[in-house]
Tab-separated table of C-alpha atoms in Angstrom:
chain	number	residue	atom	x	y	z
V	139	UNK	CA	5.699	5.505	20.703
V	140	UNK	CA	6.917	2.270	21.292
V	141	UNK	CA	5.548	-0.991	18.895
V	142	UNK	CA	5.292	-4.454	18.994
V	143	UNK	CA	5.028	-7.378	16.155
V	144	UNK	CA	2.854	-10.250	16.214
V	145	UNK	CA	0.893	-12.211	13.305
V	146	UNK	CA	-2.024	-14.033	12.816
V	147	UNK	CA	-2.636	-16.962	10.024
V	148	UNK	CA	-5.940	-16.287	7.968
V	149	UNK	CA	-7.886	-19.053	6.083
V	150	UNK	CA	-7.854	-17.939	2.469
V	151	UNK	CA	-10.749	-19.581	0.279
V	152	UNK	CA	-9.641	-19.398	-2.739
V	153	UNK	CA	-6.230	-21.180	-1.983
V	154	UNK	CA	-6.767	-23.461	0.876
V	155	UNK	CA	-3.548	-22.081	2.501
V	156	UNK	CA	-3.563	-19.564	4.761
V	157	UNK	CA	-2.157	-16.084	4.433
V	158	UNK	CA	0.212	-15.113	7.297
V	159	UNK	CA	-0.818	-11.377	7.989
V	160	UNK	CA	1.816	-9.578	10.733
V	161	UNK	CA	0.628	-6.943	12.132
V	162	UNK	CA	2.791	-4.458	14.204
V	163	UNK	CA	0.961	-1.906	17.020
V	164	UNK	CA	1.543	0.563	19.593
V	165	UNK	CA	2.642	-0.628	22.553
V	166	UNK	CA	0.468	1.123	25.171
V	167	UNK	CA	0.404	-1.652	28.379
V	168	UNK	CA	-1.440	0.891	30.680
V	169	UNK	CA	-3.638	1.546	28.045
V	170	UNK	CA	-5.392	-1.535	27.392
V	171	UNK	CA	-8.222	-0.079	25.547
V	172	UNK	CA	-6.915	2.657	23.552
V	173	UNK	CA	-7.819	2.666	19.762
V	174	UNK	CA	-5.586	3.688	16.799
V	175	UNK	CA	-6.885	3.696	13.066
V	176	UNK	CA	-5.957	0.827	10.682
V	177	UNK	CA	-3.137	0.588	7.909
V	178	UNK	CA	-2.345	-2.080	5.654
V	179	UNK	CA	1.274	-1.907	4.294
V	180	UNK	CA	1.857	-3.816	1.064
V	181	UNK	CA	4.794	-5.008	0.018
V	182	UNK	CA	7.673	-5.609	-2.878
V	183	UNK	CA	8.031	-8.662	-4.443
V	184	UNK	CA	9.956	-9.755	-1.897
V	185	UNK	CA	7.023	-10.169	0.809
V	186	UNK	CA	7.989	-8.811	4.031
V	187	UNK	CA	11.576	-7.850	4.068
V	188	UNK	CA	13.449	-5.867	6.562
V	189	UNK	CA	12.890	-2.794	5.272
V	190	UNK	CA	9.356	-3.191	5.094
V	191	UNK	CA	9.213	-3.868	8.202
V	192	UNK	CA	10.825	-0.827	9.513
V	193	UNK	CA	8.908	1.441	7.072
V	194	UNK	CA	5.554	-0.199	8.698
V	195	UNK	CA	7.223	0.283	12.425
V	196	UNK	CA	7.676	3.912	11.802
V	197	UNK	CA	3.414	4.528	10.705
V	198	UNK	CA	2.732	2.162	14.067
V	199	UNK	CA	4.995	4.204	16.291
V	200	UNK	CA	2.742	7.031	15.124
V	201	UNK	CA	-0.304	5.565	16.599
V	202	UNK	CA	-1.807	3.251	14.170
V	203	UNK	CA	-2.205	-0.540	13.820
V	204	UNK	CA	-0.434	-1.578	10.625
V	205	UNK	CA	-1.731	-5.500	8.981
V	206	UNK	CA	1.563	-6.502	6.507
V	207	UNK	CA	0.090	-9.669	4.703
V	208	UNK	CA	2.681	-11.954	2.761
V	209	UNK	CA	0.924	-12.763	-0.744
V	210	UNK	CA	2.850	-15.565	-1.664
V	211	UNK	CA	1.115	-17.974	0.576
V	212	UNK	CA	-0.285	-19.530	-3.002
V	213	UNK	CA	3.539	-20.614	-3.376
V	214	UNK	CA	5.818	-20.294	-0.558
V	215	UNK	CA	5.959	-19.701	3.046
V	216	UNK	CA	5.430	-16.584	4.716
V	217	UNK	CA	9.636	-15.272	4.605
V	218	UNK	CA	11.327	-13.132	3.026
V	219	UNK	CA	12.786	-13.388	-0.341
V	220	UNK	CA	16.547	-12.442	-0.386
V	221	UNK	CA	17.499	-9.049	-2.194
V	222	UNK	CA	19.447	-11.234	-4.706
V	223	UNK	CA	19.133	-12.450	-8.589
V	224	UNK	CA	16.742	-15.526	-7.257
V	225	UNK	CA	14.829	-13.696	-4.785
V	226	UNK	CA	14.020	-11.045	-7.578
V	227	UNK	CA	13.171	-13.914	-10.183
V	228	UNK	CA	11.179	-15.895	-7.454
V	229	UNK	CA	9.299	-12.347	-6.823
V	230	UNK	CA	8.546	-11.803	-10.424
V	231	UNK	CA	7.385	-15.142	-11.329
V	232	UNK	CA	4.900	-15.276	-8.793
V	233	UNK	CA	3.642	-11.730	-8.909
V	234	UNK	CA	2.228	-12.961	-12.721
V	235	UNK	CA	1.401	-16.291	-11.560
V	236	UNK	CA	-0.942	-15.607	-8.468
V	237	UNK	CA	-4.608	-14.748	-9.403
V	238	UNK	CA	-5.875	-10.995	-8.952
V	239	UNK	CA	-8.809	-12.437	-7.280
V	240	UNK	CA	-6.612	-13.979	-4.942
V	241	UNK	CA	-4.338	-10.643	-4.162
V	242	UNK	CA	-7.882	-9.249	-3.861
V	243	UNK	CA	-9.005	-11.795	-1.346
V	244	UNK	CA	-5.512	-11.242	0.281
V	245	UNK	CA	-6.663	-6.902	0.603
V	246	UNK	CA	-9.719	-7.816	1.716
V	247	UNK	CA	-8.618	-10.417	4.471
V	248	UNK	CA	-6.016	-7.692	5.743
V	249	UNK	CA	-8.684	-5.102	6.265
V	250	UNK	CA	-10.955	-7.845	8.151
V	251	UNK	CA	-7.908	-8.327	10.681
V	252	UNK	CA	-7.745	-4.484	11.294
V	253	UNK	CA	-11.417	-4.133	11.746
V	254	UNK	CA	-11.900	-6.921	14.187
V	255	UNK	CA	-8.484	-6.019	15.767
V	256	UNK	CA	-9.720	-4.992	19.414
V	257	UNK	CA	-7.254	-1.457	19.404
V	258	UNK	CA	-8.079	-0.095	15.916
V	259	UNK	CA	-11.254	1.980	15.533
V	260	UNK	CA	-11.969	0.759	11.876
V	261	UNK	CA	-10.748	3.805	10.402
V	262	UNK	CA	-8.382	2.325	7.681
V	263	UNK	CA	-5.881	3.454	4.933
V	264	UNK	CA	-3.490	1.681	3.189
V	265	UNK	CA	0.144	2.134	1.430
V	266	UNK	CA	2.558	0.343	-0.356
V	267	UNK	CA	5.623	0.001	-3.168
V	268	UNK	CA	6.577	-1.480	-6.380
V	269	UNK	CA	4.037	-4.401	-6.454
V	270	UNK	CA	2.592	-3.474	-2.806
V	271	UNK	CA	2.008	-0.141	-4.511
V	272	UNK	CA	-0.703	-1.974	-6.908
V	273	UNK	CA	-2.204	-3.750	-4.721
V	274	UNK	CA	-2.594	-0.738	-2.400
V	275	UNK	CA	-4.161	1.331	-5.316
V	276	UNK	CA	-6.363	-1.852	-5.675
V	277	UNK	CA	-7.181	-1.866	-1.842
V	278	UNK	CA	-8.567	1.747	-2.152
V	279	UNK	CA	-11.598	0.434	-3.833
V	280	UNK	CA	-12.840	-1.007	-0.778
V	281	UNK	CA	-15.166	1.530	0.667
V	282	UNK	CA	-13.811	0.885	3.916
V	283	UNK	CA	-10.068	2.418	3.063
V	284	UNK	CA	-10.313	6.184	3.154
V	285	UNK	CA	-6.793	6.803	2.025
V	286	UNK	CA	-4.781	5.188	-0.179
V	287	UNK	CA	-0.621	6.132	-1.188
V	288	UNK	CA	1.035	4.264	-3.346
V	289	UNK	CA	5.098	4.423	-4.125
V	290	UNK	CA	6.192	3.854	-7.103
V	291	UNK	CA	3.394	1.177	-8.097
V	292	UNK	CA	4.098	-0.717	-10.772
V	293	UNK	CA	2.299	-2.550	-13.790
V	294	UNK	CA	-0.723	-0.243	-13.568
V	295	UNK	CA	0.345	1.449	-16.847
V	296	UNK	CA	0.483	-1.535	-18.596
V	297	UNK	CA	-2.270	-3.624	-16.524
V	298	UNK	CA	0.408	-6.928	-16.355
V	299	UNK	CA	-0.421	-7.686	-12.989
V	300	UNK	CA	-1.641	-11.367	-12.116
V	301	UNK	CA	-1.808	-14.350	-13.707
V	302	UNK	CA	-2.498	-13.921	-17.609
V	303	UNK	CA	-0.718	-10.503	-17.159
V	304	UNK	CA	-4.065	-8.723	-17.820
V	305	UNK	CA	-5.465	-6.743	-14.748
V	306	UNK	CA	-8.031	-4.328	-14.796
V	307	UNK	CA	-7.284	-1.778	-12.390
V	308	UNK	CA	-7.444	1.175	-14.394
V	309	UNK	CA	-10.562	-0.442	-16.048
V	310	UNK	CA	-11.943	-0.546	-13.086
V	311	UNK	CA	-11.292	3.371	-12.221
V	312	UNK	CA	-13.037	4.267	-15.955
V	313	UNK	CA	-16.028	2.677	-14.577
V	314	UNK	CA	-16.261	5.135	-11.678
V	315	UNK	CA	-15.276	2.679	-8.761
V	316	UNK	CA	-13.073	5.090	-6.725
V	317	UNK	CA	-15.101	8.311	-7.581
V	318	UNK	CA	-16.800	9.460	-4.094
V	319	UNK	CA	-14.354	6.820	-2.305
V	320	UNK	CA	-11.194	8.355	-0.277
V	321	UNK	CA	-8.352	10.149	-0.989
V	322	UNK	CA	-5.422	9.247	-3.417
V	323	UNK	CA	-1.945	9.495	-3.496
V	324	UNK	CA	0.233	8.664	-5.885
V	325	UNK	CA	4.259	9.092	-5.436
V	326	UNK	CA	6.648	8.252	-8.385
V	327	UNK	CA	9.921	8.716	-8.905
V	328	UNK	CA	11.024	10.548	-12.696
V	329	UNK	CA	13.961	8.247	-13.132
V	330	UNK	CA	11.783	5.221	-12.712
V	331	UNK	CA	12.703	2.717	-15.451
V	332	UNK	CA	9.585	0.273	-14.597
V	333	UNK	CA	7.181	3.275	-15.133
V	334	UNK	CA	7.974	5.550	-17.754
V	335	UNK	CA	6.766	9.057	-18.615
V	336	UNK	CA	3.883	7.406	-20.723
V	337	UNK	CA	2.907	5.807	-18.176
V	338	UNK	CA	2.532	7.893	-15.669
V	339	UNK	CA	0.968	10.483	-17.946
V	340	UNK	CA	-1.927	7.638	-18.571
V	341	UNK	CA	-2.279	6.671	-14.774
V	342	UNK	CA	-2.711	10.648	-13.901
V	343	UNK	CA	-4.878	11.319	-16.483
V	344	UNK	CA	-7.313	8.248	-16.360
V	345	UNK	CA	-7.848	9.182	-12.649
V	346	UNK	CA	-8.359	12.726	-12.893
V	347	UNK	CA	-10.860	12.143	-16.175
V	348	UNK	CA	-12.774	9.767	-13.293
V	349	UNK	CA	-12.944	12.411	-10.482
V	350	UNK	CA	-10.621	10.796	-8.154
V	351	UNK	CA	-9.623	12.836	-4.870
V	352	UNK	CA	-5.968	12.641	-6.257
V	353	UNK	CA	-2.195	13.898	-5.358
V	354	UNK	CA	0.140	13.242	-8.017
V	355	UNK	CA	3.545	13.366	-7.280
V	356	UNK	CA	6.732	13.029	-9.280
V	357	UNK	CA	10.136	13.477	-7.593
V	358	UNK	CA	13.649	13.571	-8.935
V	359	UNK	CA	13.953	9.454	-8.137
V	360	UNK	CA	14.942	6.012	-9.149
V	361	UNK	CA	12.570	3.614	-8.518
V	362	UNK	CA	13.004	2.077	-5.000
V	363	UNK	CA	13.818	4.733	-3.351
V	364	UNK	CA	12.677	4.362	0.059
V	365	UNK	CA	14.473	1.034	0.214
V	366	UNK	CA	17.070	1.532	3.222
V	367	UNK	CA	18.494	-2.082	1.863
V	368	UNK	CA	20.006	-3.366	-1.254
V	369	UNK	CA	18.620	-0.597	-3.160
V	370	UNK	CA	21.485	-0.742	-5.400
V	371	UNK	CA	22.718	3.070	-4.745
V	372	UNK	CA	18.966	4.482	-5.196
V	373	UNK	CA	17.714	5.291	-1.449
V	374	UNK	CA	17.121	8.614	-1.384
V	375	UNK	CA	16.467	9.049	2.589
V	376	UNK	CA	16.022	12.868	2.692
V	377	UNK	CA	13.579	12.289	0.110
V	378	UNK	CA	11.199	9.371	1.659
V	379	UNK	CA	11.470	11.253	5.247
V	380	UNK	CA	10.033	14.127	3.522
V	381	UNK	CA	7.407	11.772	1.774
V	382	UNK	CA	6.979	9.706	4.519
V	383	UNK	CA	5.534	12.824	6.710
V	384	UNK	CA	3.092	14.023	3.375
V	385	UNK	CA	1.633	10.878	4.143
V	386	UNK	CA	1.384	11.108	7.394
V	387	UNK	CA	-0.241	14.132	7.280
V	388	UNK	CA	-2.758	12.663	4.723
V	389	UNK	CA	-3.732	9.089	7.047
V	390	UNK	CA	-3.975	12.022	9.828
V	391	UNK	CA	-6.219	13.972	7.989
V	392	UNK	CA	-8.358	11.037	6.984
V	393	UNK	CA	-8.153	8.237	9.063
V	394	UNK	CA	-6.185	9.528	12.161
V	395	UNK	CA	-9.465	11.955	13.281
V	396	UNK	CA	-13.183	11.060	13.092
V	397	UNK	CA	-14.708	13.743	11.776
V	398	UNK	CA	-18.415	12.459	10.990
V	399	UNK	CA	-20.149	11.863	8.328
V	400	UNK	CA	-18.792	14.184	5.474
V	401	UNK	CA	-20.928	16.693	3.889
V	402	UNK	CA	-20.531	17.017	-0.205
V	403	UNK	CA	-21.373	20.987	-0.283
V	404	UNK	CA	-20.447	20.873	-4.475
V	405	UNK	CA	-19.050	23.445	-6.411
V	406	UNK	CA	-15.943	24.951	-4.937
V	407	UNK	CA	-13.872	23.935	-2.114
V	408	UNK	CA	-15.159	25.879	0.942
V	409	UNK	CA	-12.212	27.491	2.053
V	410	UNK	CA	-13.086	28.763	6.437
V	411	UNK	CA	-11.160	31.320	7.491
């Protein structure tokens, strides 16, 4: 299915600067009023870089409207940072100095533009990787995101993300905000450096002890994998085509059908032959 970019600038209150959300969609001209679900596609640290941009281009060439918001509007414009030693440092510095009220305002804003978007149906999900993969796992408790995979997502072991380095993420799954909310997947790699063993261990198990609707899966990766740029030798692209359809099949499942209202039977899964 052929795509097309555009972008729209959103006030953002708690900045005063707007957040520059780009949103790429099918490109249907004799179909003026056809409607795709929604997905928001978070990014690294270094906003939205080129391979970002081609891993959102291949979900919208499957039939869905993708929002990719750049979350350093609180410091810098809405470009790329370069794959290099100060793009990195840039990247990190402002991951801890931006507010998580604000990257929560920035979620929240990104869903708004795929609601009111006149092709999406309001069905949304949501993805992303490294730091996008946070802030995707944060998105998914918004009741209005039915799916949620995150790659490689980082400082959820160790709740560091934001300003003060003290997020509550996993506090806020302990409380029972994403039990009953939509499904979640979460992708590591085992050679991941920036989230160990320990980590992971505590992510999986403080989910499951809350009831999430969870996949956990670990592959035999570095962190970065699906990076198709500067990955420094660790894109594995057999391995993110592979994951790349799992999700697919997931935001199809979930998003990509309406189904109706669902219907909590309890007990065991009702298996239909």
């Amino acid at each position: 299915m052929l795509i097309t970019k555009s972008y729209v600038d959103v006030p953002h209150s708690l900045t005063g600067k707007p957040i520059r959300i780009f949103v790429i969609e099918p490109l249907l001209p004799e179909y003026p009023d056809a409607k795709f679900p929604g997905v928001v596609v978070f990014s690294e640290i270094y906003q939205v870089t080129g391979p970002v941009e081609r891993f959102a281009g291949q979900i919208a060439s499957q039939g869905y409207v993708v929002a990719l918001p750049s979350v350093y509007h609180d410091f810098a414009p809405p470009d790329a940072l370069p794959y290099d030693t100060e793009g990195t440092d840039r990247g990190n510095l402002y991951k801890i100095q931006k507010e998580i009220k604000s990257y929560d305002e920035d979620q929240k804003l990104s869903v708004d533009v795929l609601v009111a978007h006149k092709n999406c149906n309001g069905r949304i999900a949501a993805t992303g990787m490294c730091l996008g993969g946070h802030l995707a796992f944060r998105a998914a408790f918004d009741e209005r995101v039915k799916a949620t995979v995150c790659w490689f997502a980082t400082d959820i072991h160790s709740a560091t993300l934001g300003k003060g380095k003290s997020d509550d993420s996993l506090i806020k799954v302990r409380a029972g905000e994403l039990k009953g909310k939509g499904e979640l997947v979460m992708i590591f790699g085992k050679q991941d450096t920036h989230v160990p063993r320990e980590g992971r261990d505590l992510i999986r198990k403080t989910l499951e002890d809350a009831g999430v609707t969870l996949s956990f899966i670990e592959v035999q990766a570095q962190h970065a994998f699906v990076r198709d740029e500067e990955s420094k030798n660790r894109w594995d692209a057999a391995l993110t085509r592979n994951l790349f359809g799992f999700m697919i099949e997931v935001f199809e499942r979930t998003v990509g059908r309406d189904l109706g209202q669902r219907v909590h039977l309890g007990g065991e899964i009702e298996h239909v032959c």
